[in-house]
XYZ file of C-alpha atoms in Angstrom:
242
model
C -0.160 0.034 -0.038
C 1.501 3.421 -1.060
C -1.225 5.415 0.622
C -2.594 6.089 4.120
C -6.277 6.738 4.325
C -8.055 8.248 7.499
C -11.832 8.089 7.323
C -13.783 10.329 9.710
C -17.624 11.018 9.934
C -18.935 14.622 9.181
C -22.121 16.337 9.198
C -25.174 13.937 9.686
C -24.099 10.988 7.294
C -21.028 12.187 5.244
C -17.529 10.725 5.584
C -14.485 12.941 5.321
C -11.221 11.526 3.874
C -7.611 12.590 4.477
C -5.012 10.782 2.354
C -1.090 10.687 2.723
C 1.464 9.470 0.128
C 3.857 7.446 2.338
C 6.764 8.206 -0.030
C 6.582 11.981 0.223
C 4.173 12.829 3.120
C 1.890 14.693 0.619
C -1.395 15.053 2.092
C -4.840 15.413 0.432
C -8.587 15.845 1.465
C -11.020 14.169 -0.561
C -14.082 16.511 -0.773
C -14.387 19.193 2.027
C -17.821 18.525 4.093
C -16.429 20.288 7.126
C -13.346 22.394 7.107
C -13.249 22.646 10.889
C -13.202 18.950 11.156
C -10.885 18.293 8.510
C -8.423 20.670 10.275
C -9.124 19.112 13.612
C -8.489 15.647 12.140
C -5.359 16.656 10.435
C -3.964 18.072 13.575
C -4.674 14.955 15.440
C -2.913 12.730 12.841
C 0.117 14.950 13.224
C 0.357 14.896 9.228
C 1.243 18.565 9.596
C -0.082 19.990 6.242
C -2.667 20.064 3.529
C -1.316 20.101 0.109
C -4.418 19.168 -2.010
C -8.157 19.049 -2.032
C -9.789 16.549 -4.695
C -13.517 17.445 -5.128
C -15.593 14.728 -6.695
C -18.595 17.201 -7.512
C -20.261 20.428 -6.687
C -22.786 19.804 -3.968
C -22.066 21.923 -0.817
C -21.673 18.985 1.392
C -18.557 18.140 -0.451
C -17.209 21.651 -1.246
C -18.161 24.054 1.521
C -14.963 23.754 3.274
C -12.886 24.673 0.158
C -12.712 28.287 0.796
C -11.566 28.094 4.474
C -9.018 25.376 3.959
C -7.666 27.320 0.921
C -7.233 30.372 3.221
C -5.743 28.479 6.183
C -3.470 26.025 4.434
C -2.908 27.485 0.949
C -3.808 24.052 -0.537
C -4.448 23.514 -4.421
C -7.998 22.690 -5.092
C -8.641 20.031 -7.988
C -11.949 19.121 -9.239
C -14.480 19.112 -12.186
C -15.220 22.566 -13.699
C -18.869 22.409 -12.046
C -17.022 22.997 -8.430
C -16.493 26.667 -9.513
C -20.206 27.252 -9.493
C -20.128 27.270 -5.629
C -16.630 27.087 -4.278
C -12.739 28.015 -5.172
C -11.190 25.624 -7.720
C -7.687 25.942 -9.012
C -7.291 23.261 -11.414
C -10.213 21.650 -13.567
C -9.792 18.025 -14.118
C -12.134 15.585 -16.221
C -12.321 12.151 -17.685
C -8.827 10.789 -18.660
C -6.771 13.233 -16.512
C -4.306 12.361 -13.641
C -3.599 13.846 -10.308
C -0.397 13.194 -8.471
C -0.623 13.087 -4.621
C 3.023 12.966 -4.256
C 4.130 9.678 -5.617
C 0.737 8.200 -5.765
C -1.034 8.704 -9.259
C -4.782 9.118 -9.354
C -6.718 8.334 -12.445
C -9.551 10.768 -13.064
C -12.963 8.964 -14.230
C -15.960 10.945 -15.440
C -18.977 9.490 -13.785
C -22.127 11.587 -15.008
C -25.386 10.680 -13.225
C -25.632 12.127 -9.674
C -24.304 15.415 -11.201
C -23.280 16.003 -14.884
C -19.723 16.964 -13.948
C -19.159 14.354 -11.318
C -15.771 12.469 -11.237
C -14.100 9.831 -9.229
C -10.358 9.399 -8.349
C -8.599 5.984 -8.489
C -5.146 4.840 -7.701
C -4.056 1.719 -9.499
C -1.062 1.141 -7.385
C -2.884 1.680 -4.065
C -5.846 -0.221 -5.300
C -8.209 2.422 -3.996
C -10.769 4.548 -5.351
C -12.853 7.565 -4.055
C -16.081 7.548 -5.721
C -18.009 10.381 -4.094
C -21.727 9.875 -4.637
C -21.483 7.675 -7.692
C -21.268 4.443 -5.854
C -22.274 3.554 -2.481
C -22.117 0.119 -0.345
C -25.298 -1.509 -1.638
C -26.189 1.601 -3.707
C -25.632 4.400 -5.900
C -26.244 8.187 -6.055
C -29.718 9.819 -6.676
C -30.006 11.215 -10.181
C -30.049 14.982 -9.631
C -28.972 15.992 -13.014
C -28.143 12.964 -15.075
C -30.078 10.435 -16.901
C -30.477 6.565 -15.844
C -28.618 5.923 -19.116
C -25.750 8.045 -18.021
C -25.514 6.485 -14.297
C -25.713 3.025 -15.759
C -22.833 3.841 -18.055
C -20.835 5.304 -15.221
C -21.467 2.394 -13.176
C -20.375 -0.006 -15.734
C -17.077 1.711 -16.217
C -16.514 1.239 -12.446
C -17.540 -2.303 -12.617
C -14.678 -3.072 -15.030
C -11.969 -2.219 -12.532
C -10.217 -4.978 -10.784
C -12.721 -6.718 -8.348
C -10.074 -6.017 -5.439
C -10.452 -2.322 -5.661
C -11.061 -0.912 -2.422
C -13.937 1.648 -2.688
C -14.260 4.737 -0.419
C -17.860 6.158 -0.779
C -18.858 9.537 0.740
C -21.746 8.701 2.845
C -22.933 6.001 5.406
C -26.143 5.003 3.682
C -25.432 1.212 3.908
C -28.108 0.115 6.270
C -30.908 1.686 4.476
C -29.480 0.294 1.272
C -29.130 -3.191 2.803
C -33.027 -3.017 3.468
C -33.814 -2.148 -0.005
C -31.341 -4.877 -1.390
C -33.202 -7.396 0.814
C -36.427 -6.332 -0.808
C -35.036 -7.582 -4.303
C -32.584 -10.323 -3.421
C -33.737 -13.401 -1.474
C -30.499 -15.143 -1.381
C -29.266 -16.448 1.891
C -25.909 -14.832 1.277
C -27.401 -11.509 0.812
C -29.362 -11.992 4.158
C -26.017 -12.710 5.843
C -24.310 -9.630 4.288
C -27.095 -7.466 5.319
C -27.120 -8.749 8.839
C -23.532 -8.055 9.137
C -24.042 -4.542 8.122
C -26.921 -4.052 10.664
C -24.816 -5.408 13.679
C -21.919 -3.081 12.507
C -23.995 -0.109 12.522
C -25.481 -1.212 16.036
C -22.019 -1.079 17.179
C -21.396 2.302 15.729
C -18.935 0.981 13.123
C -18.338 2.283 9.643
C -19.562 0.240 6.789
C -16.979 2.086 4.539
C -14.962 1.255 2.628
C -16.299 -1.827 0.704
C -14.595 -3.622 -2.318
C -15.660 -3.730 -5.838
C -15.896 -7.481 -5.629
C -18.302 -7.182 -2.688
C -20.577 -4.706 -4.607
C -20.447 -6.846 -7.806
C -21.959 -9.590 -5.456
C -24.730 -7.839 -3.658
C -25.063 -4.079 -5.112
C -28.521 -4.140 -6.790
C -27.504 -1.363 -9.134
C -24.375 -3.138 -10.445
C -26.366 -6.474 -10.685
C -28.958 -4.787 -12.863
C -29.085 -6.437 -16.373
C -29.301 -3.353 -18.339
C -30.049 0.405 -18.029
C -33.870 -0.142 -18.206
C -33.784 -2.478 -15.384
C -31.319 -0.033 -13.412
C -33.732 2.688 -14.076
C -36.665 0.734 -12.649
C -34.502 -0.075 -9.510
C -33.475 3.572 -9.144
C -36.967 4.707 -9.263
C -37.945 2.072 -6.706
C -35.244 2.985 -4.209
C -36.356 6.688 -4.482
C -39.799 5.626 -3.180
C -38.742 2.774 -0.936
C -39.747 3.338 2.762
C -38.647 0.056 4.169
């Protein structure tokens, strides 16, 4: 592993991420849900500095810390063009670009659906991906701007990654997603997976990260047969009250 990852809860159900390249000590925040909390965690870790912010999309619960963190640390802010609508942005990236966090190289993949400009960041050498609100454990993001066809295509792109890829998603939605999954999937192994999630949450434990292999086995949106079935499941999830 070339990268240290520190996860911490923010707001009501967001996760914040601080990452550090082991070779150089370069530190980045992936999204900025709460600047004060990020600075507190950074100080507690003793990592000493914040060099970069990697934004996945423009929603305020992912960008509202940009301004304060830029002012207090001088960090460079990297993200899709849409971020500039609401927050400071220094460098625009999109599909096919790369971002270096020290010696750790992240590939940028465009994943329209949740928003039109959403991107995710994957390090092949670290075997880790930060997927924002595109993919969740047993779920996927709501379609605030994109179409079902766009989100389906985005998820198919992620599904082609190596199955051992560690998926760091930006919200703790897994228990609710598990209840929806159980409404569609009667397999005993799915019930066992869901029960483990419920028990972890009862203990106050995070269910993030997950792995792509786990999501390919259980996530009802990755398991959809085509864009039409995906759209039906996304609509059903939006109306689900289980």
